[in-house]
CSV table of C-alpha atoms and ligand atoms in Angstrom, one decimal:
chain,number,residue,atom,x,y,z
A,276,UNK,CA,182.5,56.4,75.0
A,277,UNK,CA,182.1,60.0,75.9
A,278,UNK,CA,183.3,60.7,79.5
A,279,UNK,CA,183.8,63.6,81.5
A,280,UNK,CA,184.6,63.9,85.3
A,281,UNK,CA,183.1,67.0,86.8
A,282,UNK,CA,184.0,68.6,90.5
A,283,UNK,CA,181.9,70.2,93.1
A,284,UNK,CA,184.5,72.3,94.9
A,285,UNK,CA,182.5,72.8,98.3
A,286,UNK,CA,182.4,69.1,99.2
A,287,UNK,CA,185.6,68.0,96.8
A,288,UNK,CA,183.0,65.6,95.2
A,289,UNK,CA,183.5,64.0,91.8
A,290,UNK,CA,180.4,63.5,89.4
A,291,UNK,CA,180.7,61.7,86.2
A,292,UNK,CA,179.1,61.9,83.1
A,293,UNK,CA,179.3,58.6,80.6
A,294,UNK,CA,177.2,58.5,77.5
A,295,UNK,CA,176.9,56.4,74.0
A,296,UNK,CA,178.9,58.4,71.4
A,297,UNK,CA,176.6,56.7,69.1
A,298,UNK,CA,172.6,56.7,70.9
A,299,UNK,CA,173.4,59.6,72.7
A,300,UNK,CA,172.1,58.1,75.9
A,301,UNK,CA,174.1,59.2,79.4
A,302,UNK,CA,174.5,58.7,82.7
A,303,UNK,CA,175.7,60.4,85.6
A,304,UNK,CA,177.7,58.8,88.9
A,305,UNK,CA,176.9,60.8,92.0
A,306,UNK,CA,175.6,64.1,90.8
A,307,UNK,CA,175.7,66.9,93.0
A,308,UNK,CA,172.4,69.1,94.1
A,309,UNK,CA,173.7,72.6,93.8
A,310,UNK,CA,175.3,71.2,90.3
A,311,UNK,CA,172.2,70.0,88.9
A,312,UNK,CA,172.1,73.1,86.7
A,313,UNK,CA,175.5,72.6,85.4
A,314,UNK,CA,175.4,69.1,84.5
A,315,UNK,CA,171.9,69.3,82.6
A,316,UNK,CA,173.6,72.0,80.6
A,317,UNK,CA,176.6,70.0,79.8
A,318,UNK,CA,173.7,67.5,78.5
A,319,UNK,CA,172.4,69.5,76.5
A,320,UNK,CA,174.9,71.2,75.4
A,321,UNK,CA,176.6,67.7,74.4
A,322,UNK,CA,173.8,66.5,72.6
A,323,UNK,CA,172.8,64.0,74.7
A,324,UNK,CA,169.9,62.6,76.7
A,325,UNK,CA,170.4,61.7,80.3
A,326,UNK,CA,168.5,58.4,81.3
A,327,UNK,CA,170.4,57.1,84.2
A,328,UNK,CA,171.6,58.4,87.5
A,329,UNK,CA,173.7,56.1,89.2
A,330,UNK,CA,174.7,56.5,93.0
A,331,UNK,CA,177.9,54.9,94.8
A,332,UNK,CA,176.3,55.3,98.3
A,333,UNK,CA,174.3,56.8,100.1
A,334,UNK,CA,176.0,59.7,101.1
A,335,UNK,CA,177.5,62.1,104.1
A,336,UNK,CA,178.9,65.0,102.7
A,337,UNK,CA,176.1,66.2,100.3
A,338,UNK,CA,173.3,66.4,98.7
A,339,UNK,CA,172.5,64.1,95.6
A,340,UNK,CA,171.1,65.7,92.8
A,341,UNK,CA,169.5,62.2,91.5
A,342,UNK,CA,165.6,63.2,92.7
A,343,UNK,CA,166.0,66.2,90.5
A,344,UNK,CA,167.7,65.1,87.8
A,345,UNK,CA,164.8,61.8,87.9
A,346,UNK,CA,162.2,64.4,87.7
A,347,UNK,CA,163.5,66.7,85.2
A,348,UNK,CA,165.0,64.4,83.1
A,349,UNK,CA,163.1,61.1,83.7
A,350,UNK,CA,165.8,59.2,84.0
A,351,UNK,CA,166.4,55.9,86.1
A,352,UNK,CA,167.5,56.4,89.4
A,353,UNK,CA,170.2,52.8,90.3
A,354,UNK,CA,171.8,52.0,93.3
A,355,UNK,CA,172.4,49.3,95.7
A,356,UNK,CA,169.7,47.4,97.3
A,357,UNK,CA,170.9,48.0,101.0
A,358,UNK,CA,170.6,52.1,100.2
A,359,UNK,CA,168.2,54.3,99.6
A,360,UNK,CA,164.5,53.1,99.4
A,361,UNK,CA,163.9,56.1,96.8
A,362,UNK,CA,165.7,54.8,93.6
A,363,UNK,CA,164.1,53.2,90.6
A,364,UNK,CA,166.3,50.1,90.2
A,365,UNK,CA,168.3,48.5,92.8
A,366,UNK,CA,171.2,46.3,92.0
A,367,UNK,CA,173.8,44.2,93.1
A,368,UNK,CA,177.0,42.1,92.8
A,369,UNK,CA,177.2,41.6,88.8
A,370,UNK,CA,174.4,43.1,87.9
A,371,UNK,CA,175.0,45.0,84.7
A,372,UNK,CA,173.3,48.6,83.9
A,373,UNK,CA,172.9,49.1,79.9
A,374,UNK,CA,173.7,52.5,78.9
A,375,UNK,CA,172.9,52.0,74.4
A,376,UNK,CA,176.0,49.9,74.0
A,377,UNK,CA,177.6,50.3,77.1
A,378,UNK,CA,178.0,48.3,79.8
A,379,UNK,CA,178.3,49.3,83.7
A,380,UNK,CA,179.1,46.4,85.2
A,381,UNK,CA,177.9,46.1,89.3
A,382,UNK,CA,180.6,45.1,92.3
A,383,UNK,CA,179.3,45.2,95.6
A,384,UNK,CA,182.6,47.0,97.7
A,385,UNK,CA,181.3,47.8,101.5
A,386,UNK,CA,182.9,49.0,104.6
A,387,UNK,CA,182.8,52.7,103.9
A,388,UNK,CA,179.1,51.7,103.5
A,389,UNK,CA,177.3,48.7,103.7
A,390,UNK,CA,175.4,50.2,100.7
A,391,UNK,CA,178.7,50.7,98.5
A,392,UNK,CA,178.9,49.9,95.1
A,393,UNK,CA,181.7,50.2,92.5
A,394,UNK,CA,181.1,50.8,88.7
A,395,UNK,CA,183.1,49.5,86.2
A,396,UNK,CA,182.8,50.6,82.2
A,397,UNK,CA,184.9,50.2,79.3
A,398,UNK,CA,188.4,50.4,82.0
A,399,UNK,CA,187.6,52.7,84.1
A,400,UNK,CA,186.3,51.9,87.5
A,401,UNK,CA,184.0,54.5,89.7
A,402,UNK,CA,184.8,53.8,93.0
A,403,UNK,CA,182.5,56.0,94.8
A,404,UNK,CA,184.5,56.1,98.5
A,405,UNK,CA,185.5,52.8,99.0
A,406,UNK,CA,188.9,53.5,97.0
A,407,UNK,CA,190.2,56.7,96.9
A,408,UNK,CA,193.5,58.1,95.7
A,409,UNK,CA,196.0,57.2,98.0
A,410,UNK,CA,193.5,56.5,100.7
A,411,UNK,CA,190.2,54.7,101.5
A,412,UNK,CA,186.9,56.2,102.4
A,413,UNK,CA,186.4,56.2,106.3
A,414,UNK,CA,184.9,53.6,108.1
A,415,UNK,CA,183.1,54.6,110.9
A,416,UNK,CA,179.5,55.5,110.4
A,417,UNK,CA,176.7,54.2,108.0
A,418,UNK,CA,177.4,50.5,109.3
A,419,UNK,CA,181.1,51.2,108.1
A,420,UNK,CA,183.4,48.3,109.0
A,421,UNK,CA,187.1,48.7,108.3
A,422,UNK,CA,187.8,44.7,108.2
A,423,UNK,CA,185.0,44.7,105.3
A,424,UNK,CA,186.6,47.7,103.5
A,425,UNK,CA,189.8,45.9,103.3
A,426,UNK,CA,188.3,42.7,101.9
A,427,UNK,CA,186.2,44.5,99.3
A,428,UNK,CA,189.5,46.5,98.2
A,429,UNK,CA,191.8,43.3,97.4
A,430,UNK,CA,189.2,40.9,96.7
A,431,UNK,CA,187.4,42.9,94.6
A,432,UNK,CA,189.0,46.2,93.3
A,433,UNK,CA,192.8,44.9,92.8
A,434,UNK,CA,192.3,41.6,91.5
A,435,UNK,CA,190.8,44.0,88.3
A,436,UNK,CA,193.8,44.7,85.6
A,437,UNK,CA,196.7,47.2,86.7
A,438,UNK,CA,195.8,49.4,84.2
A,439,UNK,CA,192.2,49.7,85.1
A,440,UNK,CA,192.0,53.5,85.8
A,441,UNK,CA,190.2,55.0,89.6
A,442,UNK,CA,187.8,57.8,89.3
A,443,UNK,CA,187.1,58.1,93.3
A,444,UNK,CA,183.8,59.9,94.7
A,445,UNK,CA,186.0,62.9,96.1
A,446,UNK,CA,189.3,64.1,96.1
A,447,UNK,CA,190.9,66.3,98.7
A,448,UNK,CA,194.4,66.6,97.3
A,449,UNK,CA,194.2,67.3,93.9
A,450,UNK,CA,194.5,64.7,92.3
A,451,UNK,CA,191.8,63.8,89.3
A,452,UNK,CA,192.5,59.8,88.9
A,453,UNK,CA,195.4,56.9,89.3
A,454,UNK,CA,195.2,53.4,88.4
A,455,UNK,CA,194.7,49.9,90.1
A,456,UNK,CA,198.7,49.3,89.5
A,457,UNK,CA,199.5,52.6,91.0
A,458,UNK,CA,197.0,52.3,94.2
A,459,UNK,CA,198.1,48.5,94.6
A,460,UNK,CA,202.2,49.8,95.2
A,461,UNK,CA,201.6,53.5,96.6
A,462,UNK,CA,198.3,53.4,98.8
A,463,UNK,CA,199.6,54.4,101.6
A,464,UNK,CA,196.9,52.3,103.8
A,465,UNK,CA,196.6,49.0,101.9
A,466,UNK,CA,200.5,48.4,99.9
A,467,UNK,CA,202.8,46.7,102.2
A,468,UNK,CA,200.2,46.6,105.1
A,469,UNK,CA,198.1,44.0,106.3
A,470,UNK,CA,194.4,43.1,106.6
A,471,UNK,CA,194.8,43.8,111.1
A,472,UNK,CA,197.3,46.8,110.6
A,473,UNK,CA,194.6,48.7,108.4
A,474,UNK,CA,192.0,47.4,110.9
A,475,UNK,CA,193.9,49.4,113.6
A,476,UNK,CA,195.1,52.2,111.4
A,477,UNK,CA,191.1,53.1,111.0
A,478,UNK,CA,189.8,52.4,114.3
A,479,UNK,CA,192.8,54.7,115.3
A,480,UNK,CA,191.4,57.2,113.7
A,481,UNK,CA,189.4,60.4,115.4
A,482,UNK,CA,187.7,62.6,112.8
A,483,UNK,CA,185.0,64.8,113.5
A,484,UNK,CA,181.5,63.9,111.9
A,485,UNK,CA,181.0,65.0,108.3
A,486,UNK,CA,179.2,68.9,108.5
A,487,UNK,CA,176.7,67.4,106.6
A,488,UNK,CA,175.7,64.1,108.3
A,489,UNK,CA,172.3,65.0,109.9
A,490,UNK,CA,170.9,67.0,106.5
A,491,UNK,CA,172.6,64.6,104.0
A,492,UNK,CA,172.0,61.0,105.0
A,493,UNK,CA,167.9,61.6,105.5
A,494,UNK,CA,167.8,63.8,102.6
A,495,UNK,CA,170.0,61.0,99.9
A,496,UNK,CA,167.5,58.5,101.2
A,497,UNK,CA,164.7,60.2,99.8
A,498,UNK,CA,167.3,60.5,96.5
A,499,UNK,CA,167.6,64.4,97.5
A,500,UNK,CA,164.4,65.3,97.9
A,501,UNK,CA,162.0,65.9,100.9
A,502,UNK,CA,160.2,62.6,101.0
A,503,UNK,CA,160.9,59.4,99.9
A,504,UNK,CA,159.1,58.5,96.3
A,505,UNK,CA,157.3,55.4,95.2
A,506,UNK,CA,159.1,53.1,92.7
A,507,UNK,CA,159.0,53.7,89.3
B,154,FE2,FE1,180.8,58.6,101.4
């Protein structure tokens, strides 16, 4: 598998870019709109031919770049059925997104969201903001429920194998990926605590709204793009 894991420095977000080594076919996970120019060229450049644009969430902090990148491109736009109304395919728990020979397979993780989905291919699991490094996405807009965050992190996320490796939607701190192992013992919100304390740690919490909340959630709805689109 070809992977690379690209930054957008404004709004620390990850994108990734996963393609067939042998049918060229790729996808990216949560591109970026003022990076749309960037990835395509890494496309291209890479010999490859985007045809699928998957999206954690629905995002707060930015922009997508999916609309674009559906239009230029042509590629499928996938993402959970409780998101945006704009994407081509909507999927759920176990569903499984064909990339030529690869496999992405589907879990459902709410409670940053109640749209969040996690990606897993070939050991490494995209975790959009439900797991971050060393912390959790937060839980208190977008139908965000702490309780529902926690179940979809154990149940879900670290019942996978220690070594599967995290790429998380952002990173504020630096870091570039970790593992289930490592987040199980050193998450500072979820190892050692339990299911109420992380309850109270995140109602506790008193963060300002994302700068981007008004612009981004209305505009990732319509996958980036002024209005929503019909189905393809
Ligand atoms: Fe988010």
């Amino acid at each position: 598998m070809l992977f690379r894991q690209l930054f957008d420095a404004e709004t620390s977000t990850y994108t990734y870019l996963l393609a067939d080594e042998a049918t060229r076919e790729a996808a990216l996970i949560d591109p970026v709109l003022e990076q749309v120019e960037r990835d395509l060229r890494l496309v291209e450049e890479l010999g490859l031919k985007l045809t699928r644009v998957l999206e954690t969430h629905v995002h707060a902090d930015h922009v997508t770049g999916a609309g674009v990148l559906r239009e230029r491109t042509g590629a499928t736009v996938v993402a959970s059925a409780r998101g945006a109304p704009c994407v081509s395919r909507k999927v759920g728990h176990g569903d499984v997104v064909r990339l030529g020979g690869l496999e992405l397979h589907v879990l459902e993780t709410p409670g940053h969201t109640d749209d969040s989905l996690s990606y897993l291919c070939e050991g490494r699991l995209f975790t959009g903001d439900a797991l971050l490094i060393r912390g959790t996405g937060r839980t208190d807009f977008q139908n965000g429920d702490a309780g529902q965050l926690h179940d979809s992190i154990t149940r879900h996320l670290f019942t996978l194998p220690e070594e599967t490796a995290v790429y998380p939607g952002h990173d504020y701190a630096g870091h570039a990926m970790s593992t289930i192992g490592e987040e199980k013992r050193h998450n500072p919100r979820l190892a050692r605590r339990t299911r109420e304390s992380f309850i109270a740690f995140m109602k506790g919490r008193q963060l300002p709204p994302p700068k981007k909340l008004d612009v981004a959630v209305p505009a990732n709805r319509a996958c980036g793009l002024g209005k929503p689109l019909l189905q393809t």
